[in-house]
Short mmCIF file of C-alpha atoms and ligand atoms in Angstrom, two decimals:
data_model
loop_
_atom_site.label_atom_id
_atom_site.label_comp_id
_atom_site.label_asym_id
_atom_site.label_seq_id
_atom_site.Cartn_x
_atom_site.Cartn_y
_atom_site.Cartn_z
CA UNK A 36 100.62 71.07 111.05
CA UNK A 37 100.56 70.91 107.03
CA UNK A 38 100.08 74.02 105.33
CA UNK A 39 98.11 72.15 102.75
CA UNK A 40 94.81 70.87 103.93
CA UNK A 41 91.03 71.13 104.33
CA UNK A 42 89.82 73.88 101.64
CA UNK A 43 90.84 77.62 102.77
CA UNK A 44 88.44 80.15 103.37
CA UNK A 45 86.48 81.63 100.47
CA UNK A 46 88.14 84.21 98.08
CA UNK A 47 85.88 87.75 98.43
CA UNK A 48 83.94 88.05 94.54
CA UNK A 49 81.29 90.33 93.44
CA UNK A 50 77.97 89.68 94.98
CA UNK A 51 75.82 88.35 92.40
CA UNK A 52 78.12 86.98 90.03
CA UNK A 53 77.78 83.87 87.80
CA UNK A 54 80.56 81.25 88.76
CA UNK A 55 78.86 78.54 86.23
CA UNK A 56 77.24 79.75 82.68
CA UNK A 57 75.28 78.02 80.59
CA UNK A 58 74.49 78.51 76.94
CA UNK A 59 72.50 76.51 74.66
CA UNK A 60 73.98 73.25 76.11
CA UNK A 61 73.63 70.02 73.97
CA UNK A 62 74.27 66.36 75.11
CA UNK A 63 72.87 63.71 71.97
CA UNK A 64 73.49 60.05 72.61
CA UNK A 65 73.78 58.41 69.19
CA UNK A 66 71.33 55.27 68.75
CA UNK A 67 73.16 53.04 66.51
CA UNK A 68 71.52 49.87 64.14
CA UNK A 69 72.02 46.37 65.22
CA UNK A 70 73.84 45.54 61.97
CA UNK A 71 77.81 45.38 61.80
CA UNK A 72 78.26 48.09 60.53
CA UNK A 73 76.62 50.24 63.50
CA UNK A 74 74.87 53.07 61.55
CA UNK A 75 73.41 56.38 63.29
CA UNK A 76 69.80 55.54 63.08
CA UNK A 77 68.83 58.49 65.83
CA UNK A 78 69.90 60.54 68.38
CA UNK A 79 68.62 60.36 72.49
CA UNK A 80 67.90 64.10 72.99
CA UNK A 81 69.19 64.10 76.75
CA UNK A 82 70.27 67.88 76.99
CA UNK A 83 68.59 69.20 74.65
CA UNK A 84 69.20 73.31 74.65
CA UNK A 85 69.61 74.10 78.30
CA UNK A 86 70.56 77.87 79.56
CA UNK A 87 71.42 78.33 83.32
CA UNK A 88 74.11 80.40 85.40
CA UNK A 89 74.48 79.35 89.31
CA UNK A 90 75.97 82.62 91.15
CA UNK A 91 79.04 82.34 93.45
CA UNK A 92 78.30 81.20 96.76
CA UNK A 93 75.06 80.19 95.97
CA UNK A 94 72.59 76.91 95.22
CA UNK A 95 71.30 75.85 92.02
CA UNK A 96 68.23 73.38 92.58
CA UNK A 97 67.95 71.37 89.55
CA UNK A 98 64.60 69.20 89.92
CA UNK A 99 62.77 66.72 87.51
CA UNK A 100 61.20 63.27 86.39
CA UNK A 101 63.28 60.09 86.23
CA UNK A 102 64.92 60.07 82.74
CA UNK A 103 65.02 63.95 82.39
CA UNK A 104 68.58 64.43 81.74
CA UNK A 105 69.49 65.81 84.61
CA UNK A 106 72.67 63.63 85.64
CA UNK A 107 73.34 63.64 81.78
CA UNK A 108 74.12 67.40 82.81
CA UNK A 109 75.80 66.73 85.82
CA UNK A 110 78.13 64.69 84.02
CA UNK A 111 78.93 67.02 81.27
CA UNK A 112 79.48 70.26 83.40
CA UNK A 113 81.77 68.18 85.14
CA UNK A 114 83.51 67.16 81.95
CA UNK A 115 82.99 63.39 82.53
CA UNK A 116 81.51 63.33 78.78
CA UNK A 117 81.88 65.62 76.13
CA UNK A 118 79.32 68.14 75.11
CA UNK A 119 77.55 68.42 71.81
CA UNK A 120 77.24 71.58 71.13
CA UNK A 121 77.01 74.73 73.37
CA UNK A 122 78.65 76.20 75.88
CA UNK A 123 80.13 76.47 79.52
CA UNK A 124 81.69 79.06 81.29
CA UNK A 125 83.07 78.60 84.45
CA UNK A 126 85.08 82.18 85.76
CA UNK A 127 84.53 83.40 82.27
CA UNK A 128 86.52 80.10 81.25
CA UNK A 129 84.59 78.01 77.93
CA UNK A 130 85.03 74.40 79.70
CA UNK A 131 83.45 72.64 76.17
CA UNK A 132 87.05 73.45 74.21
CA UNK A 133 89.75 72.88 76.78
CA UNK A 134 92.24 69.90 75.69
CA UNK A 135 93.22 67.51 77.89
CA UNK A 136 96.40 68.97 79.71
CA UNK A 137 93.77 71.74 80.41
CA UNK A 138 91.41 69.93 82.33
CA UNK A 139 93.52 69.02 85.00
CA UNK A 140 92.77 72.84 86.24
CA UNK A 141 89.68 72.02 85.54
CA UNK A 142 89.42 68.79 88.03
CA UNK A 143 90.60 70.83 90.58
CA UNK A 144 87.45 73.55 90.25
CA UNK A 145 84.67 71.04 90.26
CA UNK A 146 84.10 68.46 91.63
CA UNK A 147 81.15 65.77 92.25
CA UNK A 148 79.24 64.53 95.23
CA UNK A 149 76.91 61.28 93.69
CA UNK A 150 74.22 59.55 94.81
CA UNK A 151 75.67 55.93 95.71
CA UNK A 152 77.64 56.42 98.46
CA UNK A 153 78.21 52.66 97.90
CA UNK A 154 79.71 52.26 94.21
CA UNK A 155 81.06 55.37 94.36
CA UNK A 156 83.99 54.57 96.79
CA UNK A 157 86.34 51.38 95.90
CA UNK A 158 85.83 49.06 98.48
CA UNK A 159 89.72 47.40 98.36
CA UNK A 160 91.10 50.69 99.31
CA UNK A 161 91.44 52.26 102.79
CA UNK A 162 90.01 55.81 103.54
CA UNK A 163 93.74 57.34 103.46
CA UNK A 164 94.08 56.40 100.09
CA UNK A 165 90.57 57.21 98.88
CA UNK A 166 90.85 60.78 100.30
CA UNK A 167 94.53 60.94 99.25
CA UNK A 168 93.90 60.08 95.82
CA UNK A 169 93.42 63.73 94.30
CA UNK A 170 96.17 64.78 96.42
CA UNK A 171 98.88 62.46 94.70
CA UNK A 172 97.08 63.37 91.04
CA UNK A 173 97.66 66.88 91.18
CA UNK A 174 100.65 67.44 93.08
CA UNK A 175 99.00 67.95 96.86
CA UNK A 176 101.36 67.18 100.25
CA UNK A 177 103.23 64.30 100.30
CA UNK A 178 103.82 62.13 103.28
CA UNK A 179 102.76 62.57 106.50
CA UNK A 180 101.59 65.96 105.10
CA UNK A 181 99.27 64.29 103.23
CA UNK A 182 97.78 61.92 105.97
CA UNK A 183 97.07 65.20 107.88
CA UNK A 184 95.27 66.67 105.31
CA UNK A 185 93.08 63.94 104.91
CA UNK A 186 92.52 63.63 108.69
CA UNK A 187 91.44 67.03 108.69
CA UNK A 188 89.16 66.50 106.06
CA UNK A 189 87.99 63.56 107.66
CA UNK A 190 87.16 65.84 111.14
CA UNK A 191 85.65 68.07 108.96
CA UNK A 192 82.88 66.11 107.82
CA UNK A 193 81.70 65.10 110.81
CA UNK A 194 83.99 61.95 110.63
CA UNK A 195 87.28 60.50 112.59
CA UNK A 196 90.64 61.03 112.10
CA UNK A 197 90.55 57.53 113.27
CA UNK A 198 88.95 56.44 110.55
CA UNK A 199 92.34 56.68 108.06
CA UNK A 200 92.79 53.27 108.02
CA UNK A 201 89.36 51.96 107.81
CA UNK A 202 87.83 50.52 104.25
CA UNK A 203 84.58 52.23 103.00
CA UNK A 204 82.80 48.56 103.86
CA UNK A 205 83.10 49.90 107.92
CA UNK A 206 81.03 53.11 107.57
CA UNK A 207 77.69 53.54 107.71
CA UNK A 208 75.36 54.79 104.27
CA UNK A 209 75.58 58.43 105.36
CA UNK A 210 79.16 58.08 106.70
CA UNK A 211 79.85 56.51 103.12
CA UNK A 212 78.09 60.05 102.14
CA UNK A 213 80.41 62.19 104.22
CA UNK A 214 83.57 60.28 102.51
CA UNK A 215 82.14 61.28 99.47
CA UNK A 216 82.14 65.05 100.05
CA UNK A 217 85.47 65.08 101.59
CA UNK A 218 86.71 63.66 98.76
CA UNK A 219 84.88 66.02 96.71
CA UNK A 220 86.13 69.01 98.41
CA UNK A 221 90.14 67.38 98.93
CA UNK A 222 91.04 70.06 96.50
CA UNK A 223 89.38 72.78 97.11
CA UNK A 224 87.16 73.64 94.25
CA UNK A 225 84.76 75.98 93.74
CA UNK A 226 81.88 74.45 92.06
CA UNK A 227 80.85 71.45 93.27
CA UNK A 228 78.03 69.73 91.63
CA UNK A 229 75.64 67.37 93.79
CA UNK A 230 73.53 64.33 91.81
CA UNK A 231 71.38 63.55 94.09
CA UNK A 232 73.57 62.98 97.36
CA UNK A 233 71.15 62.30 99.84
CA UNK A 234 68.40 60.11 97.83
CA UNK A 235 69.76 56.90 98.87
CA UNK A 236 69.96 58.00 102.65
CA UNK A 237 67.62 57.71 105.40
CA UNK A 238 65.29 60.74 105.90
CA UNK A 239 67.43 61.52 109.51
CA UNK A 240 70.92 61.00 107.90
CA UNK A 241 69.35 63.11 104.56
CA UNK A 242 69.00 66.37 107.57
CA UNK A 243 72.47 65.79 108.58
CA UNK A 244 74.57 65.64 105.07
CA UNK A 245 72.31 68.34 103.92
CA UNK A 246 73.51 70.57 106.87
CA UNK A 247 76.75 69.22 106.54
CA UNK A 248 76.58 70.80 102.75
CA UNK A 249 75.80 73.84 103.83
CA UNK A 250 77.87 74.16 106.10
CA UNK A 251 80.78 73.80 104.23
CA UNK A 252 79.43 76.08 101.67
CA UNK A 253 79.00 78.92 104.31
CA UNK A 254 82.42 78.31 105.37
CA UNK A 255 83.96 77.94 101.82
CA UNK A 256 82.30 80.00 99.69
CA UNK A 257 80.81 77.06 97.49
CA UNK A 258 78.92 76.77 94.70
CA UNK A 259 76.82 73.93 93.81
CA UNK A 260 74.53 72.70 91.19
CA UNK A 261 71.93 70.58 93.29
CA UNK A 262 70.51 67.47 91.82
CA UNK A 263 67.53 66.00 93.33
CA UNK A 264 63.92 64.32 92.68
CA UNK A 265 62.55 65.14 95.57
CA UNK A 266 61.22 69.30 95.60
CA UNK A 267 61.22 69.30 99.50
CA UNK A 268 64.92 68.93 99.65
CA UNK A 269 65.92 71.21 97.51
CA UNK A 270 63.79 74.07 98.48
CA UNK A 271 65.90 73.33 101.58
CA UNK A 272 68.87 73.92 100.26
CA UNK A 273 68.93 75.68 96.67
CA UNK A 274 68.26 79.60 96.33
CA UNK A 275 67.03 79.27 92.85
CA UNK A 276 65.31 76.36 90.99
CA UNK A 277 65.59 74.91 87.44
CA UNK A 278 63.16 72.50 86.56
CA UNK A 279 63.84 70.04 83.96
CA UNK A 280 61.93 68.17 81.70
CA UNK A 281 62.86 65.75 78.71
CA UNK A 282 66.23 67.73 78.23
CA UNK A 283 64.61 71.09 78.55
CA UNK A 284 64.45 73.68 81.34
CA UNK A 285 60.77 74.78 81.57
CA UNK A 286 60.71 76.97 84.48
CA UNK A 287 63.19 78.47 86.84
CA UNK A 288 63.31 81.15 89.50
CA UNK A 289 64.36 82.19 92.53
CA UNK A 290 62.94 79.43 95.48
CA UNK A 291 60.17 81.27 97.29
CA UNK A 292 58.87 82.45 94.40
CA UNK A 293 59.02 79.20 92.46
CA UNK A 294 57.45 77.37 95.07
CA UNK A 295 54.69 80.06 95.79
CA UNK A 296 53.59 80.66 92.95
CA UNK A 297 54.72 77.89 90.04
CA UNK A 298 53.57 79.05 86.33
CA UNK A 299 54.29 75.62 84.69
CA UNK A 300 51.88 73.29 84.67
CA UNK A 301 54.45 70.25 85.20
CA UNK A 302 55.83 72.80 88.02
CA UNK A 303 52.87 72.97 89.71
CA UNK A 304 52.11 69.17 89.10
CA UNK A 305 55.99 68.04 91.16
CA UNK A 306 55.18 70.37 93.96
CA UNK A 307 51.06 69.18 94.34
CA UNK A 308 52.58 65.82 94.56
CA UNK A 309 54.41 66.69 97.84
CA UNK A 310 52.58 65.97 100.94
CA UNK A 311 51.84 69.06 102.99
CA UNK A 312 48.07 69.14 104.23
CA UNK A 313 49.09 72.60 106.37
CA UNK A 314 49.82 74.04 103.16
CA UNK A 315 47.15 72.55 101.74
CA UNK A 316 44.52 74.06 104.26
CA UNK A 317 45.85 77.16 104.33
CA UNK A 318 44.77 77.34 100.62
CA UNK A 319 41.47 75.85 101.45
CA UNK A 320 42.67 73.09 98.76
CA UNK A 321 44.07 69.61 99.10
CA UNK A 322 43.74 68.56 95.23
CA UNK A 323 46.98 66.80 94.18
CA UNK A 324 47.25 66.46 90.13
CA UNK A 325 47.97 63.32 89.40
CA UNK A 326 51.07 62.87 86.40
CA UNK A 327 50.15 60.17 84.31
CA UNK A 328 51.91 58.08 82.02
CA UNK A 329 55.90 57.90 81.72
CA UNK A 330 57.79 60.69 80.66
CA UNK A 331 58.19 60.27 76.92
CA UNK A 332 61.40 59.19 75.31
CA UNK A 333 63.85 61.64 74.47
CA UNK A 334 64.77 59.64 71.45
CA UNK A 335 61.67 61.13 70.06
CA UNK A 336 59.79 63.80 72.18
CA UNK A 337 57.03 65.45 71.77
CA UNK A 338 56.26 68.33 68.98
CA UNK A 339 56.13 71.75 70.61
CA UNK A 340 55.81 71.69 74.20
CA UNK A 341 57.59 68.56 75.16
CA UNK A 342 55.10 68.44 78.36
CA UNK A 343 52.00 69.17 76.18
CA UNK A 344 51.38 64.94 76.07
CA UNK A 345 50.88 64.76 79.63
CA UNK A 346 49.51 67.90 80.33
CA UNK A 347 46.28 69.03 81.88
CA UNK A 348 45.88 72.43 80.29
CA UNK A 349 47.04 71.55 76.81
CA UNK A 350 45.88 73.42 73.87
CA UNK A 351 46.49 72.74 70.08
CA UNK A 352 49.20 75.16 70.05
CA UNK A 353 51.05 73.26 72.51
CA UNK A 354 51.69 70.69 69.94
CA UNK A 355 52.67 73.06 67.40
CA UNK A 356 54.53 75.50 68.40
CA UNK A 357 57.86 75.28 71.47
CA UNK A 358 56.80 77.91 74.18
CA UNK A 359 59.72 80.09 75.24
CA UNK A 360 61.00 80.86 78.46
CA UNK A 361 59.33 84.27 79.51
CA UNK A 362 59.45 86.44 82.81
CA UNK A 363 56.59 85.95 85.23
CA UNK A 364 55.14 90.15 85.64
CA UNK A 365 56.21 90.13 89.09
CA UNK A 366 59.71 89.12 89.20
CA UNK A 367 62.19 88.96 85.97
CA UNK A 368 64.65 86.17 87.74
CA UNK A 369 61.66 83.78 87.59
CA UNK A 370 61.36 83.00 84.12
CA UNK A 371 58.72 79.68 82.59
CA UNK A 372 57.79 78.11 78.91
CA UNK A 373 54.05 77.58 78.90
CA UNK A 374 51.65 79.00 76.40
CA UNK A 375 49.09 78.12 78.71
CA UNK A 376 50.18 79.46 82.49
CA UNK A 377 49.14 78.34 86.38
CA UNK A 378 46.74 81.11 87.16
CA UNK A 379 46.87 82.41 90.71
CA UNK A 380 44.23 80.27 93.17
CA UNK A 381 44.27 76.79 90.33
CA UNK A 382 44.91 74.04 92.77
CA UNK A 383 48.40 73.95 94.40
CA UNK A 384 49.69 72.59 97.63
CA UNK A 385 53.46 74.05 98.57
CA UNK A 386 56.25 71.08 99.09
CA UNK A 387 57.93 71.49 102.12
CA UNK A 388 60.36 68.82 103.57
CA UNK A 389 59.06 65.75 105.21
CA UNK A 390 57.76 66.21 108.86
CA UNK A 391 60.18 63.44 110.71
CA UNK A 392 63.33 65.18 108.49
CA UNK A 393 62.51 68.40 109.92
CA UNK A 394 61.90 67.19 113.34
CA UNK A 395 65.70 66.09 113.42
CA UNK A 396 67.25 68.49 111.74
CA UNK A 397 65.50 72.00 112.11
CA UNK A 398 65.90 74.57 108.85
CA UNK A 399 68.87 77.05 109.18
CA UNK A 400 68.54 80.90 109.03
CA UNK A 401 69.17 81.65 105.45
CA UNK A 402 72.56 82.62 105.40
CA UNK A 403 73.94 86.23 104.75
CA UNK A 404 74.31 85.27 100.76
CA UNK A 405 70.83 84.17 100.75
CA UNK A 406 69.62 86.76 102.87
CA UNK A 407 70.74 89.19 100.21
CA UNK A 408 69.31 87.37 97.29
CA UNK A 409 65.85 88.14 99.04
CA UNK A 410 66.73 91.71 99.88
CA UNK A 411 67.67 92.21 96.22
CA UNK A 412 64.48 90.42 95.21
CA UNK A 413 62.46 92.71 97.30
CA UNK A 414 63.96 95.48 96.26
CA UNK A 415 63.70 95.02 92.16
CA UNK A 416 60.23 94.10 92.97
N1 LIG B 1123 75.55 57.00 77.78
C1 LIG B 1123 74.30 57.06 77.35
N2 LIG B 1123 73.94 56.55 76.16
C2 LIG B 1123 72.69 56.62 75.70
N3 LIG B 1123 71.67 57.21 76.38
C3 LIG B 1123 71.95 57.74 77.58
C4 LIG B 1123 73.27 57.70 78.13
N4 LIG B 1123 73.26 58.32 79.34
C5 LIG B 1123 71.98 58.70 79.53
N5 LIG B 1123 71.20 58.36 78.48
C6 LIG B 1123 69.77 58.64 78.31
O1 LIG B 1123 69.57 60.03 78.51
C7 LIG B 1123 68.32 60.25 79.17
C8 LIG B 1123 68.59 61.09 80.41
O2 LIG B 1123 69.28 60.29 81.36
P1 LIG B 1123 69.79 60.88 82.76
O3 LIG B 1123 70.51 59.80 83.46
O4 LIG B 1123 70.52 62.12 82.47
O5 LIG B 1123 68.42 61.22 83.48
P2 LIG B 1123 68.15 61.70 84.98
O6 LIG B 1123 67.27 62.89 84.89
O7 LIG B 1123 69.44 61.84 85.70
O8 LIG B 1123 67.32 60.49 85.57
P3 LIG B 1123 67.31 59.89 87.07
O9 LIG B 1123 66.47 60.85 87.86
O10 LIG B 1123 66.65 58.57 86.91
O11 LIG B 1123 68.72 59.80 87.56
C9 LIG B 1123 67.73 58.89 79.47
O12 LIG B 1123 66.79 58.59 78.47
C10 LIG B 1123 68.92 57.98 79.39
O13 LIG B 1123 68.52 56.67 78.99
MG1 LIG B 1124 70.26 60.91 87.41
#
């Protein structure tokens, strides 16, 4: 058997540390003029000041509107484009200044699941080569060492060593998926950063990838950053939550108490919009707050609180002044910028994942690193 194969076991850290840091992250997309000469006429504000750490081992949630920024993100903590300003840490490591020859170390840390299972696996190429591709790039097993490898990987996510010789074309969406992860986790990297992997999947096939993913982060010790419109799945998976909005992070916190008890007005208007009457009842309230309008463009948003155009509770000092993420009273992890707070008992119905994808797919025990994120909760509390 090859020596060199699916990812080994998970290295033994400090509980509770940060794997990923972020600091005062930037991403501007210059506008430029129609005229020859192409001149900076503005700037698309896509990341526009973000702070967030993911801990080893654990799930970031990262949830928001179309248009947000969050894949903007995605794509720079992954070093597909450059930042603007700011910075990210990964082991202590600044990502933003390493030159080229450095990021190859970097490819092999983190790695990316995306949403299009579809475009994001060349159809002309069969599933040996796919999967062997980051193998060959940074000097993996050669060979028939190498075809074992990915045959392992293959079995590993739920697929067929069969399958080797097949083209992407032959699989199924959430096989497609599965390909996607095992080439994601090929070489073994720590962070692995999800933009939205299951959207384009069935709600059955979205239960079994999502297992799949946690899974393989109980058995590897990963770390993700976990993309996703849709609040039901990532209370699922994620042990803390960062919501996004127009290139800003307006509330975050650990899950339960995120989802209990939102302080963000644009918060509390994603998770009414999730259907659960149970939840609903239980509250003796089955008011959903409707979001109107589009979110504005980040080419030009909004004075002070970016949300403050769409939002219900808006006061005049929400257009004059940028509220600043604060601690809720009861627990300092779960932090929100509003001048203008959700007050216990204002109309709120809790997400919780569609009925038919928890019918097929039943949620998990939390797992012992999740487990101790609510015993540590409890206890600062
Ligand atoms: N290369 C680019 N050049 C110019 N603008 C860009 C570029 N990439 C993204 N944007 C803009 O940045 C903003 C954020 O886009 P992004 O794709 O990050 O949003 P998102 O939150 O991932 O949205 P979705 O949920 O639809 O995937 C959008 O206004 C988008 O048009
Ligand atoms: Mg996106």
């Amino acid at each position: 058997m090859s020596t060199v194969t699916a990812p080994a076991g998970p290295t033994v850290h400090p509980a509770g540390d940060n794997l990923l840091e972020i600091t005062d992250l930037v991403k501007h997309f210059p506008i430029k003029s129609g005229s020859l000469l192409g001149r900076t006429v503005g700037q698309v504000r896509a990341v526009d000041g973000v702070t967030l750490s993911v801990r080893r081992g654990r799930t970031l949630g990262l949830v928001g509107e179309s248009g947000c920024g969050k894949s903007t993100l995605a794509r720079v903590v992954t070093a597909l484009q450059p930042a603007t300003s700011g910075s990210i840490k990964l082991n202590g490591t600044e990502l933003t200044t390493l030159r080229s020859g450095q990021m190859r170390g970097l490819r092999r840390q983190v790695q990316m699941v995306f949403q299009d299972p579809y475009g994001s696996l060349n159809p002309r190429r069969r599933v040996g080569s796919i999967l062997g591709e980051p193998y060959a790039i940074h000097d993996g097993p050669k060979g028939k060492d190498r075809q074992q490898a990915v045959q392992q990987l293959l079995e590993r996510v739920g697929l067929s060593s069969d399958h080797y010789n097949r083209f992407p074309t032959e699989f199924s969406g959430g096989q497609r998926q599965r390909l996607g992860i095992a080439r994601a986790l090929a070489l073994r990297p720590e962070l692995v950063v999800c933009d939205e992997p299951v959207s384009a999947l069935d709600v059955s096939i979205q239960a079994q990838v999502l297992n799949l993913l946690e899974d393989l982060q109980d058995e590897f010790g990963l770390t993700y950053l976990f993309i996703a419109h849709d609040l039901s799945v990532v209370r699922h998976v994620s042990d803390e939550v960062a919501v996004m909005y127009l290139g800003k992070i307006v509330e975050r916190g650990p899950v339960e108490s995120l989802y209990s008890r939102p302080r963000h007005p644009y918060t509390n208007a994603l998770l009414s919009a999730v259907p659960d009457p149970s939840a609903a009842a239980q509250r003796g309230t089955s008011t959903r707050i409707v979001l109107t309008g589009d979110v504005p463009s980040p080419a030009a948003p909004p004075s002070g609180c970016r949300f403050h155009t769409r939002c219900p509770k808006a006061q005049d000092l929400c257009s004059q002044e940028e509220p600043l993420l604060r601690p809720t009273p009861e627990d300092p992890e779960h932090v929100f910028a509003c001048h203008y707070p959700v007050a216990a008992g204002e109309p709120l119905s809790i997400g919780t994942w569609s009925e038919s994808a928890q019918a097929a797919v039943p949620r998990r025990a939390p797992s012992p690193a999740r487990t101790s994120i609510t015993k540590n909760r409890e206890g600062s509390a």
